[in-house]
mmCIF file of C-alpha atoms in Angstrom:
data_model
loop_
_atom_site.group_PDB
_atom_site.id
_atom_site.type_symbol
_atom_site.label_atom_id
_atom_site.label_comp_id
_atom_site.label_asym_id
_atom_site.label_seq_id
_atom_site.Cartn_x
_atom_site.Cartn_y
_atom_site.Cartn_z
ATOM 1 C CA MET A 2 -61.082 -21.539 -14.339
ATOM 2 C CA THR A 3 -57.657 -21.870 -12.578
ATOM 3 C CA SER A 4 -57.394 -24.879 -10.477
ATOM 4 C CA LEU A 5 -57.124 -24.267 -6.537
ATOM 5 C CA ALA A 6 -55.025 -26.354 -4.730
ATOM 6 C CA LEU A 7 -56.084 -27.137 -1.067
ATOM 7 C CA SER A 8 -53.781 -27.309 1.976
ATOM 8 C CA VAL A 9 -54.526 -27.954 5.766
ATOM 9 C CA LEU A 10 -53.322 -25.967 8.628
ATOM 10 C CA ASP A 11 -53.927 -27.406 12.230
ATOM 11 C CA LEU A 12 -53.185 -26.984 15.768
ATOM 12 C CA VAL A 13 -54.224 -29.649 17.202
ATOM 13 C CA PRO A 14 -57.192 -28.502 18.981
ATOM 14 C CA VAL A 15 -58.000 -30.923 22.925
ATOM 15 C CA ARG A 16 -61.654 -30.927 23.593
ATOM 16 C CA THR A 17 -63.314 -31.022 26.814
ATOM 17 C CA GLY A 18 -62.715 -34.598 27.566
ATOM 18 C CA GLN A 19 -59.937 -35.576 25.275
ATOM 19 C CA THR A 20 -55.916 -36.113 26.306
ATOM 20 C CA THR A 21 -53.545 -34.903 24.589
ATOM 21 C CA GLY A 22 -52.575 -38.234 23.064
ATOM 22 C CA GLN A 23 -56.466 -38.515 21.646
ATOM 23 C CA ALA A 24 -55.856 -34.878 20.005
ATOM 24 C CA LEU A 25 -53.061 -36.185 18.568
ATOM 25 C CA GLU A 26 -55.076 -39.299 17.359
ATOM 26 C CA SER A 27 -57.763 -36.566 16.067
ATOM 27 C CA SER A 28 -55.252 -34.801 13.923
ATOM 28 C CA ARG A 29 -53.493 -37.803 12.320
ATOM 29 C CA ARG A 30 -56.365 -39.053 11.241
ATOM 30 C CA LEU A 31 -57.567 -35.662 9.623
ATOM 31 C CA ALA A 32 -54.014 -35.873 7.759
ATOM 32 C CA LYS A 33 -54.852 -38.722 6.408
ATOM 33 C CA VAL A 34 -58.157 -37.353 5.402
ATOM 34 C CA ALA A 35 -56.063 -34.903 3.845
ATOM 35 C CA ASP A 36 -53.807 -37.079 2.311
ATOM 36 C CA GLU A 37 -56.502 -39.282 0.599
ATOM 37 C CA ALA A 38 -58.182 -36.339 -0.620
ATOM 38 C CA GLY A 39 -54.887 -35.109 -2.604
ATOM 39 C CA ALA A 40 -54.442 -31.782 -0.107
ATOM 40 C CA ARG A 41 -51.148 -30.194 -1.098
ATOM 41 C CA ARG A 42 -49.729 -29.612 2.148
ATOM 42 C CA TYR A 43 -50.452 -30.133 6.509
ATOM 43 C CA TRP A 44 -48.721 -27.452 8.516
ATOM 44 C CA LEU A 45 -48.421 -27.408 12.389
ATOM 45 C CA ALA A 46 -48.705 -24.266 13.718
ATOM 46 C CA GLU A 47 -46.149 -23.781 17.601
ATOM 47 C CA HIS A 48 -47.937 -23.130 20.219
ATOM 48 C CA HIS A 49 -47.423 -23.461 24.422
ATOM 49 C CA ASN A 50 -48.804 -23.473 27.918
ATOM 50 C CA THR A 51 -52.662 -23.190 26.762
ATOM 51 C CA ARG A 52 -54.967 -26.452 27.494
ATOM 52 C CA SER A 53 -57.093 -25.818 24.409
ATOM 53 C CA VAL A 54 -54.190 -26.437 21.888
ATOM 54 C CA ALA A 55 -51.445 -29.501 21.675
ATOM 55 C CA SER A 56 -49.120 -27.974 18.952
ATOM 56 C CA THR A 57 -46.085 -27.783 21.295
ATOM 57 C CA SER A 58 -43.513 -29.338 18.857
ATOM 58 C CA PRO A 59 -44.321 -28.796 15.212
ATOM 59 C CA PRO A 60 -41.433 -31.438 14.137
ATOM 60 C CA VAL A 61 -42.228 -34.252 16.596
ATOM 61 C CA ILE A 62 -45.963 -34.241 15.492
ATOM 62 C CA ILE A 63 -44.509 -33.646 11.865
ATOM 63 C CA ALA A 64 -42.596 -36.930 11.873
ATOM 64 C CA MET A 65 -45.899 -38.942 13.246
ATOM 65 C CA LEU A 66 -47.765 -37.521 10.752
ATOM 66 C CA ALA A 67 -45.494 -37.799 7.461
ATOM 67 C CA ALA A 68 -45.120 -41.807 8.847
ATOM 68 C CA ALA A 69 -48.999 -42.165 8.726
ATOM 69 C CA THR A 70 -49.537 -40.387 5.298
ATOM 70 C CA GLU A 71 -48.308 -41.180 1.582
ATOM 71 C CA ARG A 72 -47.344 -38.181 -0.037
ATOM 72 C CA ILE A 73 -48.880 -35.060 1.015
ATOM 73 C CA ARG A 74 -46.387 -32.545 1.997
ATOM 74 C CA VAL A 75 -45.943 -32.199 5.731
ATOM 75 C CA GLY A 76 -44.257 -28.716 7.537
ATOM 76 C CA SER A 77 -44.322 -26.508 10.469
ATOM 77 C CA GLY A 78 -47.185 -23.445 10.312
ATOM 78 C CA GLY A 79 -44.829 -22.512 11.502
ATOM 79 C CA VAL A 80 -41.314 -22.608 14.086
ATOM 80 C CA MET A 81 -41.353 -19.633 16.614
ATOM 81 C CA LEU A 82 -37.653 -19.533 15.560
ATOM 82 C CA PRO A 83 -36.802 -16.771 18.206
ATOM 83 C CA ASN A 84 -37.519 -19.980 21.063
ATOM 84 C CA HIS A 85 -35.219 -22.300 19.282
ATOM 85 C CA ALA A 86 -31.581 -22.122 18.717
ATOM 86 C CA PRO A 87 -31.355 -21.873 14.657
ATOM 87 C CA LEU A 88 -29.037 -25.089 14.766
ATOM 88 C CA ALA A 89 -31.483 -27.529 16.703
ATOM 89 C CA VAL A 90 -33.912 -26.074 14.356
ATOM 90 C CA ALA A 91 -31.699 -27.051 11.015
ATOM 91 C CA GLU A 92 -31.574 -30.380 12.647
ATOM 92 C CA GLN A 93 -34.926 -31.302 13.239
ATOM 93 C CA PHE A 94 -35.681 -30.548 10.109
ATOM 94 C CA ALA A 95 -32.833 -31.910 7.905
ATOM 95 C CA LEU A 96 -33.607 -35.547 9.425
ATOM 96 C CA LEU A 97 -37.225 -34.778 8.478
ATOM 97 C CA GLU A 98 -36.431 -34.304 5.098
ATOM 98 C CA ALA A 99 -33.674 -37.124 5.296
ATOM 99 C CA ALA A 100 -36.774 -39.845 6.449
ATOM 100 C CA TYR A 101 -39.310 -38.145 4.420
ATOM 101 C CA PRO A 102 -37.543 -36.792 0.770
ATOM 102 C CA GLY A 103 -39.324 -34.102 -1.121
ATOM 103 C CA ARG A 104 -42.238 -34.226 1.644
ATOM 104 C CA ILE A 105 -41.083 -31.561 4.334
ATOM 105 C CA ASP A 106 -41.811 -27.554 4.572
ATOM 106 C CA LEU A 107 -40.054 -25.975 7.197
ATOM 107 C CA GLY A 108 -42.592 -22.453 8.041
ATOM 108 C CA ILE A 109 -40.583 -20.158 10.283
ATOM 109 C CA GLY A 110 -42.459 -17.532 12.459
ATOM 110 C CA ARG A 111 -41.446 -14.645 14.756
ATOM 111 C CA ALA A 112 -43.734 -14.280 17.064
ATOM 112 C CA PRO A 113 -43.589 -15.935 20.698
ATOM 113 C CA GLY A 114 -46.291 -18.520 20.191
ATOM 114 C CA THR A 115 -47.364 -17.977 23.958
ATOM 115 C CA ASP A 116 -47.580 -15.345 26.871
ATOM 116 C CA PRO A 117 -44.492 -13.578 28.447
ATOM 117 C CA VAL A 118 -43.984 -15.877 30.845
ATOM 118 C CA THR A 119 -43.685 -19.276 28.990
ATOM 119 C CA SER A 120 -41.718 -17.294 26.203
ATOM 120 C CA TRP A 121 -38.976 -16.334 29.227
ATOM 121 C CA ALA A 122 -39.381 -19.992 30.423
ATOM 122 C CA LEU A 123 -39.111 -21.378 26.150
ATOM 123 C CA ARG A 124 -35.601 -18.684 25.819
ATOM 124 C CA ALA A 125 -33.723 -19.494 29.222
ATOM 125 C CA GLY A 126 -34.674 -15.674 30.286
ATOM 126 C CA LEU A 127 -32.631 -14.922 27.130
ATOM 127 C CA SER A 128 -34.715 -11.388 26.269
ATOM 128 C CA ASP A 129 -37.259 -11.393 23.764
ATOM 129 C CA GLU A 130 -36.066 -8.038 22.405
ATOM 130 C CA ASP A 131 -32.575 -9.868 21.733
ATOM 131 C CA ALA A 132 -34.563 -12.949 20.207
ATOM 132 C CA VAL A 133 -36.647 -10.492 17.510
ATOM 133 C CA ARG A 134 -33.416 -8.588 16.671
ATOM 134 C CA ARG A 135 -31.546 -11.485 15.371
ATOM 135 C CA PHE A 136 -34.931 -13.037 13.621
ATOM 136 C CA PRO A 137 -32.815 -12.109 10.397
ATOM 137 C CA ASP A 138 -29.286 -13.689 11.031
ATOM 138 C CA TYR A 139 -31.136 -16.983 13.099
ATOM 139 C CA VAL A 140 -33.469 -17.590 9.434
ATOM 140 C CA GLN A 141 -30.106 -17.423 7.490
ATOM 141 C CA GLN A 142 -28.373 -19.648 9.491
ATOM 142 C CA VAL A 143 -31.190 -22.349 9.319
ATOM 143 C CA GLU A 144 -31.214 -22.235 5.666
ATOM 144 C CA ALA A 145 -27.033 -22.602 5.958
ATOM 145 C CA TYR A 146 -27.049 -25.348 8.372
ATOM 146 C CA MET A 147 -29.230 -27.364 6.334
ATOM 147 C CA ASN A 148 -27.152 -27.216 3.099
ATOM 148 C CA PRO A 149 -25.858 -30.526 2.139
ATOM 149 C CA GLY A 150 -22.649 -28.291 2.381
ATOM 150 C CA GLY A 151 -23.124 -27.434 5.521
ATOM 151 C CA ALA A 152 -21.672 -23.735 6.663
ATOM 152 C CA ARG A 153 -18.172 -22.054 7.845
ATOM 153 C CA ILE A 154 -18.968 -20.310 11.151
ATOM 154 C CA GLN A 155 -15.749 -18.309 12.827
ATOM 155 C CA ILE A 156 -15.080 -18.423 16.942
ATOM 156 C CA GLY A 157 -12.584 -16.048 17.498
ATOM 157 C CA PRO A 158 -9.459 -16.311 15.039
ATOM 158 C CA ARG A 159 -11.093 -20.154 13.496
ATOM 159 C CA GLU A 160 -13.260 -21.461 11.563
ATOM 160 C CA HIS A 161 -15.555 -24.318 12.064
ATOM 161 C CA ASP A 162 -17.349 -26.703 9.802
ATOM 162 C CA VAL A 163 -21.237 -27.112 11.006
ATOM 163 C CA ARG A 164 -23.896 -29.322 9.380
ATOM 164 C CA ALA A 165 -27.129 -30.208 10.401
ATOM 165 C CA THR A 166 -26.942 -33.470 9.081
ATOM 166 C CA PRO A 167 -24.070 -36.014 7.503
ATOM 167 C CA LEU A 168 -24.349 -36.794 3.819
ATOM 168 C CA ALA A 169 -27.760 -34.698 3.282
ATOM 169 C CA GLN A 170 -28.811 -34.741 -0.065
ATOM 170 C CA GLN A 171 -31.541 -31.874 0.036
ATOM 171 C CA ALA A 172 -32.787 -29.429 2.309
ATOM 172 C CA PRO A 173 -36.238 -29.013 2.727
ATOM 173 C CA PRO A 174 -38.149 -25.275 1.633
ATOM 174 C CA VAL A 175 -37.872 -22.348 4.029
ATOM 175 C CA TRP A 176 -41.123 -20.318 4.177
ATOM 176 C CA LEU A 177 -41.458 -17.082 6.135
ATOM 177 C CA LEU A 178 -44.589 -16.761 7.982
ATOM 178 C CA GLY A 179 -46.032 -13.482 9.455
ATOM 179 C CA SER A 180 -48.900 -11.250 10.402
ATOM 180 C CA SER A 181 -47.199 -7.785 9.749
ATOM 181 C CA ASP A 182 -45.491 -5.816 7.598
ATOM 182 C CA TYR A 183 -42.079 -7.051 8.881
ATOM 183 C CA SER A 184 -41.792 -10.585 7.312
ATOM 184 C CA ALA A 185 -43.264 -9.847 4.088
ATOM 185 C CA ARG A 186 -40.897 -7.612 3.491
ATOM 186 C CA LEU A 187 -38.243 -9.605 5.160
ATOM 187 C CA ALA A 188 -39.153 -12.834 3.029
ATOM 188 C CA GLY A 189 -38.838 -10.691 -0.037
ATOM 189 C CA GLN A 190 -35.440 -9.235 0.670
ATOM 190 C CA LEU A 191 -34.424 -12.832 1.330
ATOM 191 C CA GLY A 192 -35.564 -14.220 -1.836
ATOM 192 C CA LEU A 193 -37.692 -16.979 0.409
ATOM 193 C CA PRO A 194 -41.973 -18.077 -0.104
ATOM 194 C CA TYR A 195 -43.988 -15.912 2.314
ATOM 195 C CA VAL A 196 -47.239 -16.631 4.004
ATOM 196 C CA PHE A 197 -49.392 -13.958 5.630
ATOM 197 C CA ALA A 198 -51.780 -15.427 8.701
ATOM 198 C CA HIS A 199 -54.380 -14.325 6.727
ATOM 199 C CA HIS A 200 -56.683 -16.923 8.766
ATOM 200 C CA PHE A 201 -55.978 -14.507 12.022
ATOM 201 C CA ALA A 202 -56.888 -11.334 11.726
ATOM 202 C CA GLY A 203 -58.373 -11.300 7.668
ATOM 203 C CA ARG A 204 -56.887 -7.949 7.111
ATOM 204 C CA GLY A 205 -53.585 -6.525 6.241
ATOM 205 C CA THR A 206 -53.743 -9.250 3.400
ATOM 206 C CA ALA A 207 -53.520 -7.196 0.322
ATOM 207 C CA GLU A 208 -50.783 -4.804 1.875
ATOM 208 C CA ALA A 209 -48.624 -7.876 3.412
ATOM 209 C CA LEU A 210 -48.721 -9.596 0.021
ATOM 210 C CA ASP A 211 -47.624 -6.046 -2.115
ATOM 211 C CA LEU A 212 -44.744 -5.518 -0.158
ATOM 212 C CA TYR A 213 -43.665 -8.907 -0.296
ATOM 213 C CA ARG A 214 -43.822 -9.346 -4.255
ATOM 214 C CA THR A 215 -42.605 -5.328 -4.762
ATOM 215 C CA SER A 216 -39.649 -5.924 -1.899
ATOM 216 C CA TRP A 217 -38.836 -9.343 -4.455
ATOM 217 C CA LEU A 218 -35.371 -9.871 -4.943
ATOM 218 C CA GLY A 219 -34.919 -13.373 -5.047
ATOM 219 C CA GLU A 220 -34.447 -16.345 -8.534
ATOM 220 C CA GLY A 221 -37.586 -16.488 -10.085
ATOM 221 C CA PRO A 222 -41.193 -15.324 -9.335
ATOM 222 C CA PRO A 223 -42.344 -14.838 -5.299
ATOM 223 C CA GLN A 224 -44.163 -17.494 -3.870
ATOM 224 C CA THR A 225 -47.003 -16.843 -1.635
ATOM 225 C CA PHE A 226 -50.883 -18.177 -0.533
ATOM 226 C CA LEU A 227 -53.248 -17.737 1.419
ATOM 227 C CA THR A 228 -54.780 -19.168 4.734
ATOM 228 C CA VAL A 229 -58.436 -18.843 5.758
ATOM 229 C CA ASN A 230 -60.356 -20.274 8.884
ATOM 230 C CA ALA A 231 -63.339 -22.872 7.386
ATOM 231 C CA VAL A 232 -66.363 -24.880 8.760
ATOM 232 C CA VAL A 233 -68.122 -26.785 5.794
ATOM 233 C CA ALA A 234 -71.602 -28.311 7.047
ATOM 234 C CA ASP A 235 -74.914 -29.018 5.635
ATOM 235 C CA SER A 236 -76.409 -25.274 5.976
ATOM 236 C CA ARG A 237 -74.793 -22.315 6.974
ATOM 237 C CA GLU A 238 -76.336 -21.998 10.373
ATOM 238 C CA GLU A 239 -75.249 -25.169 10.929
ATOM 239 C CA ALA A 240 -71.671 -24.230 9.821
ATOM 240 C CA GLU A 241 -72.018 -21.170 12.605
ATOM 241 C CA ARG A 242 -72.857 -23.402 15.298
ATOM 242 C CA LEU A 243 -69.949 -26.065 14.740
ATOM 243 C CA ALA A 244 -67.527 -22.702 14.572
ATOM 244 C CA LEU A 245 -68.787 -21.641 18.052
ATOM 245 C CA PRO A 246 -65.859 -23.514 19.861
ATOM 246 C CA PHE A 247 -63.343 -21.733 18.107
ATOM 247 C CA GLN A 248 -64.997 -18.692 18.227
ATOM 248 C CA HIS A 249 -65.091 -18.651 22.096
ATOM 249 C CA MET A 250 -61.569 -19.142 21.893
ATOM 250 C CA MET A 251 -60.811 -16.590 19.755
ATOM 251 C CA ALA A 252 -62.824 -14.440 21.992
ATOM 252 C CA ARG A 253 -60.725 -15.227 25.036
ATOM 253 C CA LEU A 254 -57.570 -14.281 23.251
ATOM 254 C CA ALA A 255 -58.872 -11.074 22.543
ATOM 255 C CA VAL A 256 -59.789 -10.344 26.451
ATOM 256 C CA GLY A 257 -56.019 -11.290 27.047
ATOM 257 C CA ALA A 258 -56.418 -14.938 27.993
ATOM 258 C CA LEU A 259 -53.049 -16.194 26.827
ATOM 259 C CA MET A 260 -52.827 -18.930 29.758
ATOM 260 C CA ASP A 261 -56.051 -20.265 28.676
ATOM 261 C CA PRO A 262 -57.139 -22.732 31.445
ATOM 262 C CA THR A 263 -59.291 -24.691 29.634
ATOM 263 C CA PRO A 264 -59.591 -26.904 26.567
ATOM 264 C CA LEU A 265 -61.872 -26.440 23.905
ATOM 265 C CA MET A 266 -65.614 -26.172 24.420
ATOM 266 C CA THR A 267 -67.575 -28.964 22.922
ATOM 267 C CA VAL A 268 -70.668 -27.599 20.909
ATOM 268 C CA ASP A 269 -72.674 -28.211 23.584
ATOM 269 C CA GLU A 270 -70.952 -26.072 25.921
ATOM 270 C CA ALA A 271 -70.607 -23.397 23.061
ATOM 271 C CA LEU A 272 -74.235 -22.997 23.083
ATOM 272 C CA GLU A 273 -74.299 -22.371 26.392
ATOM 273 C CA ALA A 274 -71.467 -20.729 27.363
ATOM 274 C CA ARG A 275 -71.402 -16.750 28.753
ATOM 275 C CA LEU A 276 -70.486 -14.211 26.016
ATOM 276 C CA LEU A 277 -66.716 -12.624 26.609
ATOM 277 C CA LEU A 278 -67.645 -9.846 24.254
ATOM 278 C CA PRO A 279 -70.074 -7.633 23.625
ATOM 279 C CA ALA A 280 -72.467 -9.269 20.834
ATOM 280 C CA ASP A 281 -71.344 -7.023 17.887
ATOM 281 C CA ARG A 282 -67.433 -7.860 18.647
ATOM 282 C CA PHE A 283 -68.410 -11.512 19.256
ATOM 283 C CA ALA A 284 -69.921 -11.667 15.919
ATOM 284 C CA ALA A 285 -67.136 -10.044 14.079
ATOM 285 C CA ILE A 286 -64.709 -12.597 14.967
ATOM 286 C CA THR A 287 -66.243 -14.355 12.049
ATOM 287 C CA ALA A 288 -66.811 -12.171 9.445
ATOM 288 C CA PRO A 289 -63.490 -13.160 7.596
ATOM 289 C CA TRP A 290 -64.436 -16.638 8.032
ATOM 290 C CA LEU A 291 -65.735 -19.262 5.697
ATOM 291 C CA LEU A 292 -68.947 -21.220 7.088
ATOM 292 C CA GLY A 293 -71.498 -22.961 4.971
ATOM 293 C CA THR A 294 -72.050 -25.948 2.562
ATOM 294 C CA ALA A 295 -69.069 -26.627 0.910
ATOM 295 C CA ASP A 296 -69.971 -25.617 -2.696
ATOM 296 C CA GLU A 297 -70.342 -21.878 -0.512
ATOM 297 C CA VAL A 298 -66.828 -22.210 0.997
ATOM 298 C CA ALA A 299 -65.152 -23.317 -1.925
ATOM 299 C CA ASP A 300 -66.565 -20.461 -3.871
ATOM 300 C CA GLY A 301 -65.249 -18.102 -1.250
ATOM 301 C CA MET A 302 -62.225 -19.696 -1.798
ATOM 302 C CA ARG A 303 -61.907 -19.011 -5.306
ATOM 303 C CA GLN A 304 -63.338 -15.240 -4.642
ATOM 304 C CA LEU A 305 -59.928 -15.263 -2.328
ATOM 305 C CA ALA A 306 -57.689 -16.446 -4.191
ATOM 306 C CA GLY A 307 -58.539 -14.296 -7.392
ATOM 307 C CA GLN A 308 -58.418 -11.354 -4.752
ATOM 308 C CA PHE A 309 -54.823 -11.578 -3.941
ATOM 309 C CA ASP A 310 -53.516 -13.386 -7.012
ATOM 310 C CA VAL A 311 -52.795 -16.705 -5.598
ATOM 311 C CA THR A 312 -53.265 -20.629 -6.778
ATOM 312 C CA GLU A 313 -53.136 -22.326 -3.483
ATOM 313 C CA VAL A 314 -55.325 -21.764 0.305
ATOM 314 C CA MET A 315 -54.557 -23.289 3.031
ATOM 315 C CA VAL A 316 -57.728 -23.775 5.282
ATOM 316 C CA GLN A 317 -57.777 -24.377 8.983
ATOM 317 C CA PRO A 318 -60.677 -26.707 9.931
ATOM 318 C CA ILE A 319 -62.109 -24.955 13.042
ATOM 319 C CA ALA A 320 -65.473 -27.114 13.428
ATOM 320 C CA GLY A 321 -65.856 -28.256 16.270
ATOM 321 C CA SER A 322 -67.777 -31.206 18.303
ATOM 322 C CA TYR A 323 -70.599 -32.505 19.805
ATOM 323 C CA ALA A 324 -70.421 -33.673 23.621
ATOM 324 C CA ASP A 325 -71.479 -37.641 22.329
ATOM 325 C CA GLU A 326 -68.796 -37.700 19.681
ATOM 326 C CA PRO A 327 -65.768 -39.876 19.447
ATOM 327 C CA LEU A 328 -62.883 -38.531 21.077
ATOM 328 C CA GLU A 329 -60.353 -39.876 18.200
ATOM 329 C CA SER A 330 -61.397 -38.087 15.947
ATOM 330 C CA THR A 331 -63.472 -34.816 14.889
ATOM 331 C CA GLU A 332 -65.708 -35.322 12.210
ATOM 332 C CA ALA A 333 -66.890 -31.960 10.839
ATOM 333 C CA ARG A 334 -62.990 -31.376 10.526
ATOM 334 C CA GLU A 335 -62.472 -34.317 8.474
ATOM 335 C CA ARG A 336 -65.521 -33.407 6.470
ATOM 336 C CA THR A 337 -64.370 -30.266 6.053
ATOM 337 C CA VAL A 338 -61.117 -31.277 4.107
ATOM 338 C CA ARG A 339 -62.637 -33.699 2.487
ATOM 339 C CA GLU A 340 -65.661 -32.310 0.613
ATOM 340 C CA LEU A 341 -63.358 -28.955 0.063
ATOM 341 C CA ALA A 342 -61.213 -31.124 -1.770
ATOM 342 C CA ARG A 343 -63.931 -33.142 -3.859
ATOM 343 C CA VAL A 344 -65.786 -29.532 -4.972
ATOM 344 C CA LEU A 345 -63.056 -28.327 -5.545
ATOM 345 C CA ALA A 346 -61.106 -30.647 -7.882
#
């Protein structure tokens, strides 16, 4: 049987009663579990202006988690590039690579990661259309600025040297992330590794990966892997209970509650909560998720890896917590990562 590498995606969820600091500590502990279990990567997503997610600044959290771990690759899944100046992103990740050489990944996305009002504030009033239109140029600028030799830019009649950091030895790899055909095609044309957000929708993955592979113009084979939401518990029923808080959060997104004023529910709250969607639509949210015992979830991961021809699966451990559990950790998320690593090994 071909070995399957395990990686972790984290949104730094903030549940009822947690402070931002406690949510960050919970993620720090989860990253240490992933590192000790032998996982390959630990990526942080970028989201803004929501009470239930604290991953507003991936490079800051990456620095914190890289310092707390020993060998796991730590990266962004991803930085939403239209929200930032390309040179600023290049400087942040060039510095991270200098501090933790060979352990940093720069995953880049095109979506805003937030609601339109917050997007406007992040981009200082610049239009979304212009930022998205220039996305391919921004990606190439980030790559050029991080190059140890820097980049030459022309302003008027003169050329100038621009470097993300002095005396750089190497640059972190750049990944393109997406949930549509656009990034798949662009990643293939630019010869960049690519990840489709299978965990977000659970459909369109085969088409996007096929487009990426057939569009490939880079050197060597195209590089990609799979993402999926997962919960490991003693039984399928308990895993479904632990997944309920995240299920309710996704239901709020489905009805357009982008500026979410509430933290992530505890499992206790989720069990009592009113459904915001019809029961069948609410249940359908979990259809692509892997919920069950460690053996059941690992088998599901292997099946997905075979279906999409990948040797790595990135799991978003979406298990919630009961109200009486410690606020500085999430035992069910830690268990999901620890047991999957054990079974897959």
